[in-house]
Coordinates of C-alpha atoms in Angstrom, one line a residue:
M19 CA 16.0 -11.9 -51.5
S20 CA 14.5 -14.6 -51.1
A21 CA 10.8 -14.8 -53.2
R22 CA 7.6 -15.4 -50.7
R23 CA 5.5 -18.6 -52.4
I24 CA 1.8 -17.2 -52.2
N25 CA -1.5 -19.6 -53.3
R26 CA -4.4 -18.7 -54.4
P27 CA -7.9 -20.4 -54.3
K28 CA -9.5 -21.8 -56.8
G29 CA -12.0 -19.6 -58.1
T30 CA -9.8 -16.5 -57.8
R31 CA -8.1 -15.0 -60.5
V32 CA -4.8 -12.9 -61.1
S33 CA -4.9 -9.1 -62.5
G34 CA -3.4 -9.5 -65.9
R35 CA -0.4 -7.5 -66.6
I36 CA 1.4 -6.2 -70.4
E37 CA 4.8 -5.0 -70.9
T38 CA 4.8 -2.8 -73.9
Q39 CA 8.3 -1.6 -75.2
E40 CA 9.5 1.8 -75.6
N41 CA 11.6 3.6 -77.5
V42 CA 12.9 6.8 -76.0
G43 CA 16.3 8.1 -77.9
R44 CA 19.1 5.2 -77.6
E45 CA 17.2 3.8 -74.7
Q46 CA 14.4 1.2 -74.1
L47 CA 12.1 1.7 -71.5
W48 CA 9.7 -1.1 -70.1
T49 CA 6.5 0.2 -68.6
R50 CA 4.2 -2.1 -67.0
L51 CA 0.6 -2.2 -67.3
E52 CA -2.0 -3.3 -65.3
C53 CA -5.3 -4.8 -67.1
R54 CA -7.4 -5.1 -63.5
E55 CA -11.0 -5.7 -63.6
E56 CA -13.3 -5.5 -60.6
E57 CA -12.7 -8.3 -59.4
T58 CA -12.0 -9.9 -55.6
T59 CA -9.1 -12.3 -55.1
A60 CA -7.9 -14.7 -51.9
H61 CA -4.3 -14.7 -51.0
T62 CA -2.4 -17.4 -49.2
V63 CA 1.3 -16.7 -48.4
L64 CA 2.8 -19.8 -47.1
D65 CA 5.9 -18.6 -46.1
I66 CA 4.3 -17.4 -43.2
L67 CA 2.7 -20.5 -42.4
N68 CA 6.2 -22.7 -42.6
D69 CA 7.6 -19.8 -40.5
M70 CA 8.5 -22.2 -37.1
T71 CA 10.0 -19.1 -35.0
L72 CA 8.8 -18.5 -31.8
P73 CA 7.3 -15.4 -31.0
E74 CA 8.8 -12.6 -28.3
E75 CA 6.0 -13.0 -25.0
P76 CA 4.7 -9.7 -24.4
T77 CA 6.3 -8.7 -20.5
T78 CA 4.8 -8.2 -17.3
G79 CA 4.0 -4.6 -17.5
E80 CA 2.4 -5.0 -21.4
V81 CA 0.0 -8.0 -20.0
L82 CA -1.5 -5.6 -17.2
E83 CA -1.9 -2.9 -19.4
M84 CA -3.7 -4.5 -22.1
R85 CA -5.7 -6.0 -19.6
K86 CA -6.8 -2.3 -18.2
M87 CA -7.4 -1.3 -21.4
V88 CA -10.1 -4.9 -21.9
E89 CA -11.2 -4.0 -18.5
K90 CA -12.3 -0.8 -19.3
E91 CA -13.7 -1.3 -22.7
S92 CA -15.7 -4.0 -21.8
L93 CA -17.1 -2.3 -19.1
A94 CA -17.6 1.2 -21.2
V95 CA -21.5 1.9 -23.1
N96 CA -21.7 3.1 -26.2
A97 CA -24.0 6.5 -25.6
V98 CA -24.5 6.7 -29.3
Q99 CA -27.8 7.5 -30.6
P100 CA -28.5 7.2 -33.9
G101 CA -30.4 9.9 -36.3
H102 CA -32.8 8.9 -39.0
D103 CA -30.5 9.4 -41.4
E104 CA -28.5 6.5 -40.3
F105 CA -31.3 4.2 -39.8
D106 CA -32.0 4.9 -43.4
R107 CA -28.5 4.2 -45.0
W108 CA -28.1 1.0 -42.8
Q109 CA -31.3 -0.6 -44.6
Q110 CA -30.7 0.3 -48.0
I111 CA -27.0 -1.2 -47.5
S112 CA -29.3 -4.4 -46.0
N113 CA -31.5 -4.5 -48.3
K114 CA -28.9 -4.2 -51.1
M115 CA -26.3 -7.1 -49.1
L116 CA -29.0 -9.7 -48.3
P117 CA -28.4 -11.9 -51.2
N118 CA -25.3 -12.0 -51.4
A119 CA -25.2 -12.2 -47.6
R120 CA -27.5 -15.2 -47.8
E121 CA -24.8 -16.7 -50.3
L122 CA -22.3 -16.4 -47.9
C123 CA -24.2 -18.1 -45.2
E124 CA -25.2 -21.2 -47.4
Q125 CA -21.5 -21.3 -48.0
L126 CA -20.2 -20.9 -44.8
R127 CA -22.9 -23.8 -43.2
L128 CA -20.6 -26.2 -45.2
I129 CA -17.6 -24.7 -43.7
L130 CA -18.0 -23.6 -40.0
E131 CA -18.6 -26.9 -38.2
P132 CA -20.7 -27.4 -35.4
T133 CA -18.9 -27.0 -31.8
K134 CA -21.7 -27.2 -29.3
C135 CA -23.2 -30.7 -28.5
T136 CA -26.8 -30.0 -28.0
R137 CA -28.3 -33.4 -29.4
L138 CA -28.5 -36.6 -28.0
K139 CA -26.6 -39.4 -29.6
G140 CA -24.6 -42.9 -28.7
D141 CA -25.5 -46.2 -26.6
Y142 CA -24.8 -45.6 -22.7
R143 CA -25.8 -47.9 -20.4
T144 CA -26.7 -44.6 -18.3
G145 CA -27.4 -41.1 -20.3
R146 CA -30.3 -39.0 -20.2
R147 CA -32.9 -40.6 -22.1
I148 CA -33.7 -44.0 -23.2
N149 CA -33.4 -44.6 -26.8
M150 CA -37.2 -46.4 -27.2
K151 CA -36.1 -48.2 -30.4
K152 CA -33.3 -50.2 -28.0
I153 CA -36.1 -50.8 -25.9
I154 CA -37.6 -54.2 -28.1
P155 CA -33.8 -56.0 -28.2
Y156 CA -33.1 -54.8 -24.8
I157 CA -36.3 -57.0 -23.7
A158 CA -35.2 -59.7 -26.1
S159 CA -31.8 -60.1 -25.0
Q160 CA -32.8 -61.2 -21.4
F161 CA -31.5 -57.7 -20.2
R162 CA -28.6 -58.3 -21.3
K163 CA -28.1 -55.7 -24.3
D164 CA -28.5 -52.7 -21.7
K165 CA -26.9 -49.8 -24.3
I166 CA -30.3 -48.0 -24.4
W167 CA -29.5 -44.7 -23.1
L168 CA -28.8 -41.4 -25.0
R169 CA -26.4 -38.6 -24.3
R170 CA -25.9 -35.2 -25.7
T171 CA -22.9 -36.0 -27.6
K172 CA -23.4 -34.8 -31.2
A173 CA -22.8 -31.7 -31.8
A174 CA -25.1 -29.8 -33.5
Q175 CA -25.1 -26.0 -32.4
R176 CA -22.6 -23.6 -33.5
D177 CA -20.8 -21.6 -31.0
Y178 CA -18.0 -19.6 -32.5
K179 CA -16.0 -16.4 -30.8
I180 CA -16.4 -13.9 -34.3
T181 CA -14.7 -10.6 -34.6
I182 CA -15.7 -8.0 -37.3
A183 CA -12.7 -5.4 -36.5
V184 CA -13.1 -1.9 -38.8
D185 CA -10.8 0.1 -39.7
D186 CA -11.7 3.8 -38.1
S187 CA -8.8 5.5 -39.8
K188 CA -8.1 8.6 -41.9
S189 CA -6.9 6.4 -45.1
M190 CA -10.2 4.5 -45.1
D191 CA -11.8 8.0 -46.3
H192 CA -9.1 9.0 -48.3
N193 CA -9.5 5.6 -50.1
N194 CA -12.4 6.3 -51.4
S195 CA -13.3 2.9 -48.3
K196 CA -15.9 4.3 -46.4
D197 CA -19.2 3.1 -48.5
L198 CA -18.0 -0.9 -49.7
T199 CA -16.5 -1.2 -46.0
L200 CA -20.6 -0.1 -44.3
Q201 CA -21.8 -2.8 -46.9
A202 CA -18.8 -5.0 -46.5
I203 CA -19.6 -5.2 -42.8
S204 CA -24.0 -5.6 -43.6
L205 CA -23.0 -8.4 -46.3
V206 CA -20.8 -10.7 -43.4
S207 CA -22.7 -9.7 -39.8
Q208 CA -25.9 -10.6 -41.6
A209 CA -24.9 -14.0 -43.2
L210 CA -23.2 -14.8 -39.8
T211 CA -26.6 -14.3 -38.4
L212 CA -28.6 -16.3 -40.6
L213 CA -26.1 -19.3 -40.0
E214 CA -26.7 -18.4 -36.0
S215 CA -22.5 -18.7 -35.7
G216 CA -22.0 -17.9 -32.4
R217 CA -20.9 -15.2 -31.0
L218 CA -20.7 -11.8 -32.7
N219 CA -18.3 -9.1 -31.7
V220 CA -18.2 -5.3 -34.1
M221 CA -14.7 -3.4 -33.3
S222 CA -12.7 -0.4 -34.4
F223 CA -9.8 0.2 -34.5
G224 CA -7.3 2.8 -35.5
E225 CA -5.0 5.0 -32.5
S226 CA -7.1 2.5 -30.0
P227 CA -9.2 -0.4 -30.1
K228 CA -12.7 0.0 -29.3
I229 CA -15.7 -2.2 -28.8
M230 CA -18.9 -0.6 -30.6
L231 CA -21.1 -3.8 -30.3
K232 CA -20.7 -7.0 -27.9
H233 CA -22.3 -10.1 -28.7
S234 CA -24.7 -9.5 -25.5
D235 CA -26.5 -6.6 -27.6
Q236 CA -28.8 -6.4 -30.3
F237 CA -26.7 -5.8 -33.4
D238 CA -27.8 -2.4 -34.4
G239 CA -25.8 -1.4 -37.6
A240 CA -27.2 2.3 -37.4
K241 CA -25.5 2.7 -34.3
L242 CA -22.2 1.1 -36.3
I243 CA -22.5 4.3 -39.1
S244 CA -22.9 6.5 -36.1
S245 CA -19.4 5.3 -34.2
L246 CA -17.8 5.0 -37.7
N247 CA -15.9 8.1 -37.9
F248 CA -12.8 7.3 -39.9
E249 CA -11.0 10.3 -38.8
Q250 CA -8.1 8.1 -36.2
N251 CA -4.4 9.2 -37.8
Q252 CA -3.1 5.5 -37.3
S253 CA -4.3 1.7 -38.0
R254 CA -2.6 0.0 -35.0
I255 CA -2.9 -3.6 -35.7
A256 CA -0.9 -4.8 -33.4
E257 CA -2.5 -3.2 -30.8
L258 CA -6.0 -4.5 -32.4
L259 CA -4.3 -8.0 -31.9
D260 CA -3.3 -7.9 -28.6
F261 CA -6.5 -6.4 -27.2
V262 CA -8.9 -9.8 -29.3
R263 CA -6.1 -12.3 -27.5
T264 CA -6.4 -11.1 -24.3
V265 CA -10.4 -11.2 -24.8
N266 CA -10.4 -14.2 -25.8
A267 CA -7.4 -15.8 -22.9
E268 CA -10.1 -14.1 -20.4
D269 CA -12.6 -16.0 -21.8
C270 CA -13.0 -19.0 -19.6
S271 CA -16.0 -20.8 -22.0
S272 CA -13.2 -21.7 -25.0
S273 CA -13.0 -26.0 -25.7
D274 CA -10.5 -28.0 -26.5
N275 CA -12.0 -29.6 -29.4
G276 CA -9.7 -29.0 -32.1
I277 CA -11.7 -26.4 -33.9
F278 CA -10.8 -23.3 -34.2
E279 CA -13.4 -21.2 -32.6
N280 CA -12.2 -17.5 -32.6
L281 CA -12.4 -16.0 -35.7
L282 CA -11.1 -12.5 -36.7
L283 CA -12.0 -10.2 -39.3
V284 CA -10.4 -7.2 -40.1
L285 CA -12.0 -4.4 -43.0
S286 CA -9.0 -2.3 -43.8
D287 CA -8.1 -0.9 -46.7
G288 CA -4.3 -2.1 -46.0
R289 CA -2.2 0.9 -45.9
N290 CA 0.3 1.5 -43.3
I291 CA 0.4 -2.0 -41.8
F292 CA 3.6 -1.5 -40.1
S293 CA 2.9 1.8 -39.0
E294 CA 4.4 0.0 -35.0
G295 CA 7.5 -1.4 -36.7
E296 CA 7.2 -4.0 -38.3
K297 CA 8.7 -7.0 -36.0
K298 CA 6.1 -5.7 -33.4
V299 CA 3.2 -6.1 -36.1
K300 CA 4.7 -9.7 -37.4
N301 CA 5.3 -10.6 -33.6
S302 CA 1.6 -10.1 -32.8
V303 CA 0.8 -12.5 -35.8
K304 CA 2.9 -14.9 -34.4
L305 CA 1.1 -14.4 -31.2
A306 CA -2.5 -15.0 -32.5
R307 CA -1.7 -18.0 -34.8
L308 CA -0.2 -19.6 -31.1
Q309 CA -3.2 -18.6 -29.3
R310 CA -5.8 -20.1 -32.0
I311 CA -7.5 -17.2 -33.3
F312 CA -8.1 -17.0 -36.9
V313 CA -7.3 -14.2 -38.8
V314 CA -8.6 -13.1 -42.3
Y315 CA -7.8 -9.3 -43.5
V316 CA -9.6 -7.6 -46.4
I317 CA -8.8 -5.5 -47.8
I318 CA -10.9 -3.2 -48.9
D319 CA -9.3 -1.8 -52.9
N320 CA -12.3 0.3 -54.0
P321 CA -12.3 0.3 -58.2
E322 CA -12.5 4.0 -58.8
N323 CA -9.4 5.0 -56.9
K324 CA -6.5 5.2 -59.2
H325 CA -3.8 3.4 -57.6
S326 CA -4.7 0.5 -56.1
I327 CA -3.2 -1.4 -53.0
M328 CA -1.3 -3.5 -55.7
D329 CA 0.5 -0.8 -56.6
I330 CA 2.1 0.1 -53.7
R331 CA 6.0 -1.0 -54.0
V332 CA 8.1 0.1 -50.9
P333 CA 12.2 -0.2 -50.7
L334 CA 14.2 -2.9 -49.2
F335 CA 17.4 -3.8 -48.8
T336 CA 19.1 -7.1 -50.4
A337 CA 20.7 -10.0 -48.6
D338 CA 24.0 -8.2 -48.4
R339 CA 22.2 -4.8 -47.8
N340 CA 24.5 -3.2 -50.6
Q341 CA 21.7 -1.8 -52.2
I342 CA 18.1 -1.2 -52.5
V343 CA 14.8 -3.2 -54.4
M344 CA 12.2 -2.0 -55.3
Q345 CA 9.2 -4.4 -54.2
S346 CA 5.5 -5.0 -54.2
Y347 CA 4.0 -3.7 -51.1
L348 CA 1.8 -7.2 -51.0
D349 CA 5.1 -9.2 -50.9
V350 CA 5.8 -8.1 -47.7
F351 CA 2.5 -8.1 -46.2
P352 CA 2.4 -10.1 -42.6
F353 CA -1.0 -12.1 -42.5
P354 CA -1.0 -15.1 -44.5
Y355 CA -5.1 -15.1 -45.0
Y356 CA -6.0 -11.7 -46.9
V357 CA -8.6 -10.8 -49.5
I358 CA -8.3 -8.3 -51.9
V359 CA -11.8 -6.8 -51.7
R360 CA -12.4 -4.9 -55.8
D361 CA -16.6 -6.5 -56.1
L362 CA -18.7 -7.4 -53.0
G363 CA -21.2 -9.3 -55.1
Q364 CA -17.9 -11.9 -55.7
L365 CA -17.3 -11.8 -52.0
P366 CA -19.4 -14.9 -50.8
L367 CA -18.1 -17.8 -53.2
V368 CA -14.1 -16.3 -52.6
L369 CA -14.1 -16.2 -49.4
S370 CA -15.8 -19.5 -48.7
D371 CA -13.6 -20.9 -51.0
A372 CA -10.9 -19.3 -49.9
M373 CA -11.8 -20.3 -45.8
R374 CA -12.5 -23.8 -46.4
Q375 CA -9.1 -24.0 -48.3
W376 CA -7.5 -22.3 -45.4
F377 CA -8.9 -24.5 -42.9
E378 CA -7.4 -27.7 -44.4
L379 CA -4.4 -25.5 -43.7
V380 CA -4.7 -24.8 -40.2
N381 CA -5.9 -28.9 -39.7
S382 CA -3.4 -30.1 -41.0
E383 CA -0.9 -28.4 -38.7
Q384 CA -2.2 -29.9 -35.6

């Protein structure tokens, strides 16, 4: 079985491992002790990025069904009315996360380049406004140097389409990830708002994807708290990716400027990732990449849990399929870019440094 190559961006650390030898009768047992601190790490799986096999396109029936789901959700109105407790709780979370949000905002400012041309630039023979600095040379040249006009060709405004998708399944509650997830939502949303990054949607997913806040709505954290119940039985990640792909495909405002303008941040505990089938999930990940959706999977891994996601092991067949071996769950994780969050204070630096390198990888593919 081929090992997967995982690159970790600078500034991240790998959990240390200590192997101790114990004598039990005549047998020698090797026990692996995990020496983990409350650290946040970013990971890049190059094997997935280097996989050039084409995905299976969805059938016409599947496309029509997904379009109906998107249309239904787009027209639906979130009638949840938060109470005073939700407002107070969100205010406390926002105040706590504001310093980290400002730090993340400044880091992302260097990474997310402006995409919309709103400033005047250039020397043109026709345009919207005259460059006054060119008037005297224009007259002195006997009106030959006539490139004195400016056009709005300088990118100065960010117009990214960013979606934050929150896992609303029961496993988030069982793994004590609820509070960390709400704090992560506050951190990321405040940073993107301060950055004026563009259109921000917030969704939940579980048994089916739901739009909690549209980009045209005023951001309401208290409503998010009221909308998230963490009681759904599944985490259908493939359906979420197909839903986001359909939403972006129907958005006619996308531009072709060589920049990934569609960003999807998935906040989840990362468990049961293949509940819809390994083949289907991997196929949906490939389809999202082909549609130029930049997906970052943020795994909320509460350090207070007895078992970390890094402890999970899964059975896999060997290449000759004669025997079964146990392998780390993260070794078969289907997303090429993911972050394991154990300390939200480290998230701004780790996420920004990772995204900088990830964007370089993406640009090198073009």
